Amino acid sequence: MTDFSRWMAGFARPDRVWYAKRLSGNDTLANASHQAGPYIPRDFLNSRFPSLDRPDVLNPDVWFELCIDSHSVRRLVRAVWYNGSLHGKTRNESRLTNLGGISSPLLDPENTGALAIFAFPRVQDVDSPDCRVWICKNQQEEESAEGLLGPVEPAQTVIWSSEFGRTSEPVGVPISCWLQPSEIPPGWIESFPSGKEILEKAVELSPQHRELDPDARLLARRDCEFQVFRSLEEAVELPGIRAGFQSVEQFVAQAQSVLQRRKARSGRSLELHVRQIFREEKLREDHHFTYGAESEPGRKPDFLFPSQAHYRDPGFPETKLRMLAVKTTCKDRWRQVWTCPAFTDG
C-alpha cells in the first residue's frame, strides 16, 4: 500500500468532506497574478468556516492549521472571503492565503495542473479546526484519486464525501446520463461492460454533444460517461452491499474489486473519448491516425499520426510524423519526451 493509499483510507471517512481541484496558474504562482493561494468556492468554504459568513465585515477571515501531508508541510494559514463587491469594490471570492510563498507546494508553479485534495472535518455550526491536503505527485496517484472521485477536469469543482458521494460543477454542457435500472442494457448486470461499451452508451444518450466544438464535446461527454458508469456500478454493487458481509475479508475483497474497476476505467477513458472524437471529425483510423500501436519495440504511444504504417515506412518524411500522449496531466511527461529515441539520438 502506498502512502497515498493510506492517506485516502485514513481520510475517506464519514467525519471528513473533500474538496478536489486541479491547481490553476491563479492558484499557484505560475502566472504572477499575486492571488497567493488556491481558490475555494465561497459557499463551500463558508460551510467549513461559518465565521467567514460576515457580509457586513470587509474581507472576513479565519486562521486554522493546514497539513500538506504529501509534502510533510504544516502551517497556520488564513481562509479569507474577499467581499469587496459588497463594500464599493469589485472583488468577490474566497481563497486560502499565508501559505509561505513559493516554498509552499500549493504555490509551486511546478504543481500547476496537479490534482489537489483538501480533506476538511465535517463539523456543523463551528469552524473547522484543521485541513489535511494531498497534492498528487504522479500519474499513478491521480488515477487512484480519480478512481474514487471520478474525473476532475481543469476549472472543475468536485466535492466528495463517503456518505453522499460526488457533487460537481460540470465544465461542459450539463446533461443527465444517469441510467435507471430499467434503462440498463440486458446483460450488463451479469457481465460488466467494457469501457468502449460504456462510452458508446454515453454517445447514444447525448446526441446534442455532437454540436459542440471538440474541446467542449470532450469535457461534456466525459461527464456523461462517468454518470453512466456510476449508475451501472450502483445497480451492480449496491444490492450486495445492502445484503451485508459475512467477514471483513469479504468486505475488503468487494471494495478492492470496485476500486480496481474504477481505476481501470479512469486509465483508458480519456483515450477512448479522443479516439471517438477523431472519428466524428472524419479522421480515418489507420489512414489519418493509429491508436495504441507500437512506434518502437516495447513503446506504445496513445496515437500515431498519420498511421503506424507511415511511421514504419523509411521513405515517409520524418517531419510529417507525429505522436500524441493522451493524459489528464502533463506532470512527469516532459522527462519521457526527452528520453524518447527521436530526441536522444542527436
mmCIF file of C-alpha atoms in Angstrom:
data_model
loop_
_atom_site.group_PDB
_atom_site.id
_atom_site.type_symbol
_atom_site.label_atom_id
_atom_site.label_comp_id
_atom_site.label_asym_id
_atom_site.label_seq_id
_atom_site.Cartn_x
_atom_site.Cartn_y
_atom_site.Cartn_z
ATOM 1 C CA MET A 1 0.000 0.000 0.000
ATOM 2 C CA THR A 2 1.398 3.420 -0.992
ATOM 3 C CA ASP A 3 1.500 6.479 1.245
ATOM 4 C CA PHE A 4 -1.311 7.971 -0.822
ATOM 5 C CA SER A 5 -3.400 4.808 -0.475
ATOM 6 C CA ARG A 6 -3.010 5.027 3.284
ATOM 7 C CA TRP A 7 -3.894 8.726 3.206
ATOM 8 C CA MET A 8 -7.072 8.080 1.228
ATOM 9 C CA ALA A 9 -8.065 5.240 3.539
ATOM 10 C CA GLY A 10 -7.406 7.442 6.568
ATOM 11 C CA PHE A 11 -9.397 10.475 5.406
ATOM 12 C CA ALA A 12 -12.187 8.949 3.297
ATOM 13 C CA ARG A 13 -14.228 8.752 6.488
ATOM 14 C CA PRO A 14 -17.733 9.948 7.348
ATOM 15 C CA ASP A 15 -16.255 12.712 9.517
ATOM 16 C CA ARG A 16 -14.412 14.299 6.549
ATOM 17 C CA VAL A 17 -15.538 16.072 3.386
ATOM 18 C CA TRP A 18 -13.199 16.514 0.420
ATOM 19 C CA TYR A 19 -12.746 19.424 -1.945
ATOM 20 C CA ALA A 20 -10.725 18.446 -5.039
ATOM 21 C CA LYS A 21 -9.410 20.558 -7.881
ATOM 22 C CA ARG A 22 -6.567 20.869 -10.336
ATOM 23 C CA LEU A 23 -4.344 23.740 -9.290
ATOM 24 C CA SER A 24 -4.567 26.573 -11.818
ATOM 25 C CA GLY A 25 -1.986 29.206 -12.640
ATOM 26 C CA ASN A 26 -4.025 31.624 -10.494
ATOM 27 C CA ASP A 27 -3.834 29.210 -7.558
ATOM 28 C CA THR A 28 -0.068 28.788 -7.774
ATOM 29 C CA LEU A 29 2.455 31.486 -8.628
ATOM 30 C CA ALA A 30 2.753 30.287 -12.227
ATOM 31 C CA ASN A 31 1.230 33.354 -13.893
ATOM 32 C CA ALA A 32 2.345 36.002 -11.363
ATOM 33 C CA SER A 33 -1.268 37.009 -10.679
ATOM 34 C CA HIS A 34 -0.476 37.651 -6.996
ATOM 35 C CA GLN A 35 -3.568 35.735 -5.835
ATOM 36 C CA ALA A 36 -1.254 33.914 -3.383
ATOM 37 C CA GLY A 37 -3.409 30.900 -2.688
ATOM 38 C CA PRO A 38 -5.915 28.401 -4.072
ATOM 39 C CA TYR A 39 -9.444 29.487 -4.872
ATOM 40 C CA ILE A 40 -12.194 27.625 -2.984
ATOM 41 C CA PRO A 41 -15.902 28.263 -3.703
ATOM 42 C CA ARG A 42 -17.343 30.675 -1.151
ATOM 43 C CA ASP A 43 -20.376 28.571 -0.279
ATOM 44 C CA PHE A 44 -18.209 25.564 0.454
ATOM 45 C CA LEU A 45 -15.585 27.480 2.424
ATOM 46 C CA ASN A 46 -18.242 29.294 4.453
ATOM 47 C CA SER A 47 -19.825 25.935 5.277
ATOM 48 C CA ARG A 48 -16.469 24.827 6.730
ATOM 49 C CA PHE A 49 -15.928 28.160 8.493
ATOM 50 C CA PRO A 50 -19.267 29.760 9.479
ATOM 51 C CA SER A 51 -17.473 32.761 10.983
ATOM 52 C CA LEU A 52 -16.487 33.787 7.420
ATOM 53 C CA ASP A 53 -20.101 34.413 6.516
ATOM 54 C CA ARG A 54 -19.998 38.084 7.559
ATOM 55 C CA PRO A 55 -21.126 40.247 4.620
ATOM 56 C CA ASP A 56 -21.143 43.283 6.937
ATOM 57 C CA VAL A 57 -17.369 42.970 7.527
ATOM 58 C CA LEU A 58 -14.817 43.782 4.807
ATOM 59 C CA ASN A 59 -12.774 40.671 3.922
ATOM 60 C CA PRO A 60 -13.617 38.475 6.954
ATOM 61 C CA ASP A 61 -11.010 35.820 7.693
ATOM 62 C CA VAL A 62 -10.179 32.918 9.980
ATOM 63 C CA TRP A 63 -6.900 31.154 10.802
ATOM 64 C CA PHE A 64 -6.505 27.377 11.012
ATOM 65 C CA GLU A 65 -3.887 24.650 10.714
ATOM 66 C CA LEU A 66 -3.215 23.199 7.261
ATOM 67 C CA CYS A 67 -1.179 19.993 6.838
ATOM 68 C CA ILE A 68 0.066 19.179 3.335
ATOM 69 C CA ASP A 69 0.701 15.505 4.054
ATOM 70 C CA SER A 70 2.033 14.735 0.559
ATOM 71 C CA HIS A 71 4.986 17.055 1.229
ATOM 72 C CA SER A 72 5.200 16.881 5.046
ATOM 73 C CA VAL A 73 4.357 20.583 5.467
ATOM 74 C CA ARG A 74 2.363 22.006 8.377
ATOM 75 C CA ARG A 75 1.405 25.692 8.634
ATOM 76 C CA LEU A 76 -1.064 28.107 10.172
ATOM 77 C CA VAL A 77 -2.960 29.575 7.198
ATOM 78 C CA ARG A 78 -5.725 32.091 6.545
ATOM 79 C CA ALA A 79 -9.107 31.488 4.925
ATOM 80 C CA VAL A 80 -10.496 34.785 3.647
ATOM 81 C CA TRP A 81 -13.629 35.930 1.856
ATOM 82 C CA TYR A 82 -12.673 38.895 -0.314
ATOM 83 C CA ASN A 83 -16.097 40.546 -0.360
ATOM 84 C CA GLY A 84 -15.137 43.978 -1.660
ATOM 85 C CA SER A 85 -18.056 43.942 -4.100
ATOM 86 C CA LEU A 86 -20.320 44.424 -1.077
ATOM 87 C CA HIS A 87 -18.286 47.418 0.081
ATOM 88 C CA GLY A 88 -17.919 49.550 -3.038
ATOM 89 C CA LYS A 89 -15.114 47.495 -4.647
ATOM 90 C CA THR A 90 -15.118 44.703 -7.226
ATOM 91 C CA ARG A 91 -13.660 41.510 -5.755
ATOM 92 C CA ASN A 92 -15.865 38.639 -4.544
ATOM 93 C CA GLU A 93 -14.066 35.332 -3.985
ATOM 94 C CA SER A 94 -12.679 33.073 -1.270
ATOM 95 C CA ARG A 95 -9.103 31.825 -1.023
ATOM 96 C CA LEU A 96 -6.537 30.296 1.287
ATOM 97 C CA THR A 97 -3.544 32.589 1.922
ATOM 98 C CA ASN A 98 -0.438 32.898 4.118
ATOM 99 C CA LEU A 99 0.885 29.650 2.675
ATOM 100 C CA GLY A 100 4.541 30.639 2.781
ATOM 101 C CA GLY A 101 5.285 31.850 -0.734
ATOM 102 C CA ILE A 102 6.887 29.808 -3.472
ATOM 103 C CA SER A 103 8.269 27.327 -0.934
ATOM 104 C CA SER A 104 4.704 26.073 -0.383
ATOM 105 C CA PRO A 105 3.741 23.058 -2.535
ATOM 106 C CA LEU A 106 0.359 24.728 -3.121
ATOM 107 C CA LEU A 107 2.084 27.773 -4.674
ATOM 108 C CA ASP A 108 4.880 25.960 -6.513
ATOM 109 C CA PRO A 109 4.487 26.699 -10.260
ATOM 110 C CA GLU A 110 5.645 23.131 -10.959
ATOM 111 C CA ASN A 111 2.422 21.902 -9.352
ATOM 112 C CA THR A 112 0.182 23.840 -11.743
ATOM 113 C CA GLY A 113 -2.271 21.306 -13.131
ATOM 114 C CA ALA A 114 -1.708 18.832 -10.307
ATOM 115 C CA LEU A 115 -4.720 17.294 -8.607
ATOM 116 C CA ALA A 116 -5.038 18.592 -5.037
ATOM 117 C CA ILE A 117 -7.412 17.158 -2.416
ATOM 118 C CA PHE A 118 -8.418 19.138 0.677
ATOM 119 C CA ALA A 119 -9.928 16.943 3.436
ATOM 120 C CA PHE A 120 -11.869 19.163 5.842
ATOM 121 C CA PRO A 121 -13.520 17.951 9.054
ATOM 122 C CA ARG A 122 -17.265 17.539 8.764
ATOM 123 C CA VAL A 123 -18.423 19.895 11.502
ATOM 124 C CA GLN A 124 -21.605 21.916 11.876
ATOM 125 C CA ASP A 125 -22.055 25.470 13.145
ATOM 126 C CA VAL A 126 -18.382 25.786 14.181
ATOM 127 C CA ASP A 127 -15.177 26.468 12.272
ATOM 128 C CA SER A 128 -13.136 23.514 11.018
ATOM 129 C CA PRO A 129 -10.077 23.161 13.265
ATOM 130 C CA ASP A 130 -7.732 21.855 10.559
ATOM 131 C CA CYS A 131 -7.429 20.637 6.992
ATOM 132 C CA ARG A 132 -5.364 17.793 5.534
ATOM 133 C CA VAL A 133 -4.123 18.125 1.949
ATOM 134 C CA TRP A 134 -2.629 15.783 -0.599
ATOM 135 C CA ILE A 135 -1.130 17.070 -3.864
ATOM 136 C CA CYS A 136 -0.787 14.192 -6.304
ATOM 137 C CA LYS A 137 2.819 13.768 -7.385
ATOM 138 C CA ASN A 138 2.458 11.396 -10.336
ATOM 139 C CA GLN A 139 0.004 9.798 -12.717
ATOM 140 C CA GLN A 140 -0.491 6.740 -10.502
ATOM 141 C CA GLU A 141 -1.678 8.876 -7.588
ATOM 142 C CA GLU A 142 -4.020 10.858 -9.832
ATOM 143 C CA GLU A 143 -5.513 7.677 -11.263
ATOM 144 C CA SER A 144 -6.088 6.362 -7.740
ATOM 145 C CA ALA A 145 -7.787 9.611 -6.736
ATOM 146 C CA GLU A 146 -9.978 9.752 -9.838
ATOM 147 C CA GLY A 147 -10.866 6.103 -9.313
ATOM 148 C CA LEU A 148 -12.681 7.283 -6.195
ATOM 149 C CA LEU A 149 -13.706 10.816 -7.214
ATOM 150 C CA GLY A 150 -14.312 10.368 -10.907
ATOM 151 C CA PRO A 151 -12.653 12.643 -13.482
ATOM 152 C CA VAL A 152 -11.537 16.038 -12.188
ATOM 153 C CA GLU A 153 -11.129 18.415 -15.110
ATOM 154 C CA PRO A 154 -9.380 21.801 -15.053
ATOM 155 C CA ALA A 155 -11.639 24.580 -13.694
ATOM 156 C CA GLN A 156 -13.990 21.980 -12.207
ATOM 157 C CA THR A 157 -15.098 21.915 -8.581
ATOM 158 C CA VAL A 158 -15.534 18.454 -7.062
ATOM 159 C CA ILE A 159 -16.851 17.908 -3.542
ATOM 160 C CA TRP A 160 -16.929 14.343 -2.212
ATOM 161 C CA SER A 161 -17.897 12.554 0.985
ATOM 162 C CA SER A 162 -18.200 8.878 1.846
ATOM 163 C CA GLU A 163 -21.846 9.454 2.750
ATOM 164 C CA PHE A 164 -23.105 11.438 -0.235
ATOM 165 C CA GLY A 165 -20.530 10.668 -2.912
ATOM 166 C CA ARG A 166 -19.624 13.272 -5.528
ATOM 167 C CA THR A 167 -21.119 16.612 -6.401
ATOM 168 C CA SER A 168 -19.507 18.799 -9.017
ATOM 169 C CA GLU A 169 -19.926 21.759 -11.287
ATOM 170 C CA PRO A 170 -19.828 20.335 -14.832
ATOM 171 C CA VAL A 171 -17.331 22.001 -17.141
ATOM 172 C CA GLY A 172 -19.210 21.074 -20.292
ATOM 173 C CA VAL A 173 -22.897 21.215 -21.184
ATOM 174 C CA PRO A 174 -24.771 19.634 -18.251
ATOM 175 C CA ILE A 175 -26.964 16.681 -19.151
ATOM 176 C CA SER A 176 -28.289 13.772 -17.144
ATOM 177 C CA CYS A 177 -26.866 10.447 -18.322
ATOM 178 C CA TRP A 178 -27.728 8.539 -15.157
ATOM 179 C CA LEU A 179 -29.319 5.204 -16.080
ATOM 180 C CA GLN A 180 -32.356 3.973 -14.206
ATOM 181 C CA PRO A 181 -32.417 0.189 -13.632
ATOM 182 C CA SER A 182 -34.940 -0.263 -16.454
ATOM 183 C CA GLU A 183 -32.611 1.605 -18.847
ATOM 184 C CA ILE A 184 -29.567 -0.600 -18.261
ATOM 185 C CA PRO A 185 -28.923 -2.854 -21.275
ATOM 186 C CA PRO A 186 -29.657 -6.558 -20.757
ATOM 187 C CA GLY A 187 -26.615 -8.499 -19.645
ATOM 188 C CA TRP A 188 -24.708 -5.552 -18.191
ATOM 189 C CA ILE A 189 -25.649 -6.503 -14.627
ATOM 190 C CA GLU A 190 -24.291 -10.042 -15.023
ATOM 191 C CA SER A 191 -21.207 -9.038 -17.030
ATOM 192 C CA PHE A 192 -19.875 -5.513 -16.501
ATOM 193 C CA PRO A 193 -19.397 -3.833 -19.898
ATOM 194 C CA SER A 194 -16.090 -2.642 -21.299
ATOM 195 C CA GLY A 195 -15.045 0.994 -21.309
ATOM 196 C CA LYS A 196 -15.760 1.098 -25.045
ATOM 197 C CA GLU A 197 -19.354 -0.093 -24.499
ATOM 198 C CA ILE A 198 -19.943 2.484 -21.757
ATOM 199 C CA LEU A 199 -18.590 5.254 -23.999
ATOM 200 C CA GLU A 200 -20.871 4.160 -26.832
ATOM 201 C CA LYS A 201 -23.830 4.368 -24.432
ATOM 202 C CA ALA A 202 -22.789 7.899 -23.414
ATOM 203 C CA VAL A 203 -22.623 8.925 -27.083
ATOM 204 C CA GLU A 204 -26.100 7.475 -27.615
ATOM 205 C CA LEU A 205 -27.524 9.349 -24.607
ATOM 206 C CA SER A 206 -26.103 12.730 -25.587
ATOM 207 C CA PRO A 207 -26.548 13.361 -29.326
ATOM 208 C CA GLN A 208 -26.564 17.126 -28.687
ATOM 209 C CA HIS A 209 -22.900 16.936 -27.711
ATOM 210 C CA ARG A 210 -22.033 16.493 -31.404
ATOM 211 C CA GLU A 211 -22.963 20.135 -31.943
ATOM 212 C CA LEU A 212 -20.162 21.272 -29.610
ATOM 213 C CA ASP A 213 -16.614 22.036 -30.662
ATOM 214 C CA PRO A 214 -14.223 19.121 -29.941
ATOM 215 C CA ASP A 215 -12.875 20.565 -26.668
ATOM 216 C CA ALA A 216 -16.306 21.239 -25.168
ATOM 217 C CA ARG A 217 -17.586 17.915 -26.510
ATOM 218 C CA LEU A 218 -14.751 16.033 -24.805
ATOM 219 C CA LEU A 219 -15.442 17.617 -21.403
ATOM 220 C CA ALA A 220 -19.216 17.244 -21.593
ATOM 221 C CA ARG A 221 -19.078 13.671 -22.795
ATOM 222 C CA ARG A 222 -16.548 12.649 -20.148
ATOM 223 C CA ASP A 223 -19.005 13.840 -17.522
ATOM 224 C CA CYS A 224 -21.821 11.918 -19.229
ATOM 225 C CA GLU A 225 -19.751 8.732 -19.449
ATOM 226 C CA PHE A 226 -18.911 8.905 -15.745
ATOM 227 C CA GLN A 227 -22.614 9.203 -14.908
ATOM 228 C CA VAL A 228 -23.326 6.080 -16.992
ATOM 229 C CA PHE A 229 -20.527 4.220 -15.222
ATOM 230 C CA ARG A 230 -21.628 5.277 -11.736
ATOM 231 C CA SER A 231 -25.286 4.423 -12.316
ATOM 232 C CA LEU A 232 -24.304 0.974 -13.549
ATOM 233 C CA GLU A 233 -21.854 0.490 -10.684
ATOM 234 C CA GLU A 234 -24.580 1.325 -8.186
ATOM 235 C CA ALA A 235 -27.013 -1.115 -9.815
ATOM 236 C CA VAL A 236 -24.409 -3.896 -9.760
ATOM 237 C CA GLU A 237 -22.823 -3.355 -6.348
ATOM 238 C CA LEU A 238 -25.492 -1.831 -4.111
ATOM 239 C CA PRO A 239 -27.629 -4.989 -3.658
ATOM 240 C CA GLY A 240 -24.604 -6.919 -2.347
ATOM 241 C CA ILE A 241 -23.585 -4.070 -0.061
ATOM 242 C CA ARG A 242 -27.090 -3.844 1.395
ATOM 243 C CA ALA A 243 -27.148 -7.615 1.946
ATOM 244 C CA GLY A 244 -24.104 -7.276 4.194
ATOM 245 C CA PHE A 245 -20.893 -9.262 4.583
ATOM 246 C CA GLN A 246 -20.031 -12.423 6.464
ATOM 247 C CA SER A 247 -16.440 -11.374 7.172
ATOM 248 C CA VAL A 248 -14.044 -8.447 6.947
ATOM 249 C CA GLU A 249 -12.165 -10.276 4.189
ATOM 250 C CA GLN A 250 -15.343 -10.499 2.121
ATOM 251 C CA PHE A 251 -15.895 -6.764 2.544
ATOM 252 C CA VAL A 252 -12.289 -5.939 1.621
ATOM 253 C CA ALA A 253 -12.431 -8.154 -1.467
ATOM 254 C CA GLN A 254 -15.539 -6.402 -2.781
ATOM 255 C CA ALA A 255 -14.130 -2.954 -2.020
ATOM 256 C CA GLN A 256 -10.902 -3.782 -3.854
ATOM 257 C CA SER A 257 -12.857 -5.083 -6.829
ATOM 258 C CA VAL A 258 -14.859 -1.842 -7.043
ATOM 259 C CA LEU A 259 -11.777 0.367 -6.744
ATOM 260 C CA GLN A 260 -9.826 -1.667 -9.296
ATOM 261 C CA ARG A 261 -12.675 -1.360 -11.793
ATOM 262 C CA ARG A 262 -12.755 2.401 -11.234
ATOM 263 C CA LYS A 263 -9.011 2.694 -11.787
ATOM 264 C CA ALA A 264 -9.211 0.608 -14.960
ATOM 265 C CA ARG A 265 -11.978 2.837 -16.323
ATOM 266 C CA SER A 266 -10.104 6.011 -15.443
ATOM 267 C CA GLY A 267 -6.906 4.789 -17.080
ATOM 268 C CA ARG A 268 -8.400 4.375 -20.571
ATOM 269 C CA SER A 269 -11.387 6.718 -20.529
ATOM 270 C CA LEU A 270 -9.702 9.800 -21.988
ATOM 271 C CA GLU A 271 -8.005 7.831 -24.776
ATOM 272 C CA LEU A 272 -11.314 6.318 -25.869
ATOM 273 C CA HIS A 273 -13.023 9.708 -25.860
ATOM 274 C CA VAL A 274 -10.293 11.252 -28.015
ATOM 275 C CA ARG A 275 -10.474 8.322 -30.438
ATOM 276 C CA GLN A 276 -14.257 8.739 -30.714
ATOM 277 C CA ILE A 277 -13.951 12.459 -31.443
ATOM 278 C CA PHE A 278 -11.282 11.847 -34.086
ATOM 279 C CA ARG A 279 -13.729 9.523 -35.828
ATOM 280 C CA GLU A 280 -16.565 12.036 -35.563
ATOM 281 C CA GLU A 281 -14.293 14.663 -37.100
ATOM 282 C CA LYS A 282 -13.879 12.408 -40.161
ATOM 283 C CA LEU A 283 -10.366 11.172 -39.380
ATOM 284 C CA ARG A 284 -9.940 7.641 -40.711
ATOM 285 C CA GLU A 285 -8.248 5.138 -38.432
ATOM 286 C CA ASP A 286 -5.005 3.685 -39.858
ATOM 287 C CA HIS A 287 -5.063 6.356 -42.544
ATOM 288 C CA HIS A 288 -5.027 9.623 -40.571
ATOM 289 C CA PHE A 289 -4.146 8.101 -37.169
ATOM 290 C CA THR A 290 -3.454 4.795 -35.400
ATOM 291 C CA TYR A 291 -4.494 4.125 -31.813
ATOM 292 C CA GLY A 292 -2.364 2.100 -29.382
ATOM 293 C CA ALA A 293 0.218 0.794 -31.861
ATOM 294 C CA GLU A 294 3.959 0.320 -31.331
ATOM 295 C CA SER A 295 6.299 3.040 -32.506
ATOM 296 C CA GLU A 296 9.425 1.121 -31.493
ATOM 297 C CA PRO A 297 9.616 -2.312 -29.842
ATOM 298 C CA GLY A 298 8.066 -2.057 -26.399
ATOM 299 C CA ARG A 299 6.888 1.535 -26.885
ATOM 300 C CA LYS A 300 3.193 2.284 -27.436
ATOM 301 C CA PRO A 301 2.217 5.949 -27.612
ATOM 302 C CA ASP A 302 -1.528 6.504 -27.446
ATOM 303 C CA PHE A 303 -1.777 7.807 -31.013
ATOM 304 C CA LEU A 304 0.483 7.849 -34.065
ATOM 305 C CA PHE A 305 -0.064 10.219 -36.998
ATOM 306 C CA PRO A 306 -0.728 9.686 -39.807
ATOM 307 C CA SER A 307 -0.529 5.921 -39.067
ATOM 308 C CA GLN A 308 1.692 3.103 -37.861
ATOM 309 C CA ALA A 309 2.301 2.092 -41.475
ATOM 310 C CA HIS A 310 3.559 5.589 -42.322
ATOM 311 C CA TYR A 311 5.681 5.569 -39.171
ATOM 312 C CA ARG A 312 7.422 2.346 -40.223
ATOM 313 C CA ASP A 313 7.868 3.391 -43.847
ATOM 314 C CA PRO A 314 11.530 4.523 -44.190
ATOM 315 C CA GLY A 315 10.566 6.545 -47.259
ATOM 316 C CA PHE A 316 7.941 8.651 -45.472
ATOM 317 C CA PRO A 317 9.242 12.107 -44.420
ATOM 318 C CA GLU A 318 10.092 12.168 -40.704
ATOM 319 C CA THR A 319 8.963 15.783 -40.450
ATOM 320 C CA LYS A 320 5.377 14.664 -41.118
ATOM 321 C CA LEU A 321 5.272 12.063 -38.340
ATOM 322 C CA ARG A 322 3.615 12.868 -35.020
ATOM 323 C CA MET A 323 2.693 11.022 -31.838
ATOM 324 C CA LEU A 324 0.228 12.016 -29.121
ATOM 325 C CA ALA A 325 0.146 11.072 -25.433
ATOM 326 C CA VAL A 326 -3.403 11.483 -24.079
ATOM 327 C CA LYS A 327 -3.147 12.149 -20.359
ATOM 328 C CA THR A 328 -5.127 14.135 -17.815
ATOM 329 C CA THR A 329 -1.928 15.804 -16.612
ATOM 330 C CA CYS A 330 1.423 16.791 -18.122
ATOM 331 C CA LYS A 331 3.347 16.197 -14.903
ATOM 332 C CA ASP A 332 6.329 13.863 -15.494
ATOM 333 C CA ARG A 333 5.595 13.771 -19.237
ATOM 334 C CA TRP A 334 8.449 16.085 -20.270
ATOM 335 C CA ARG A 335 11.020 13.652 -18.891
ATOM 336 C CA GLN A 336 9.504 10.929 -21.084
ATOM 337 C CA VAL A 337 9.703 13.187 -24.138
ATOM 338 C CA TRP A 338 13.403 13.838 -23.592
ATOM 339 C CA THR A 339 14.188 10.129 -23.203
ATOM 340 C CA CYS A 340 12.446 9.320 -26.499
ATOM 341 C CA PRO A 341 14.977 7.973 -29.091
ATOM 342 C CA ALA A 342 13.958 10.672 -31.587
ATOM 343 C CA PHE A 343 15.422 13.253 -29.183
ATOM 344 C CA THR A 344 18.282 11.400 -27.536
ATOM 345 C CA ASP A 345 19.840 10.163 -30.808
ATOM 346 C CA GLY A 346 21.029 13.641 -31.556
#
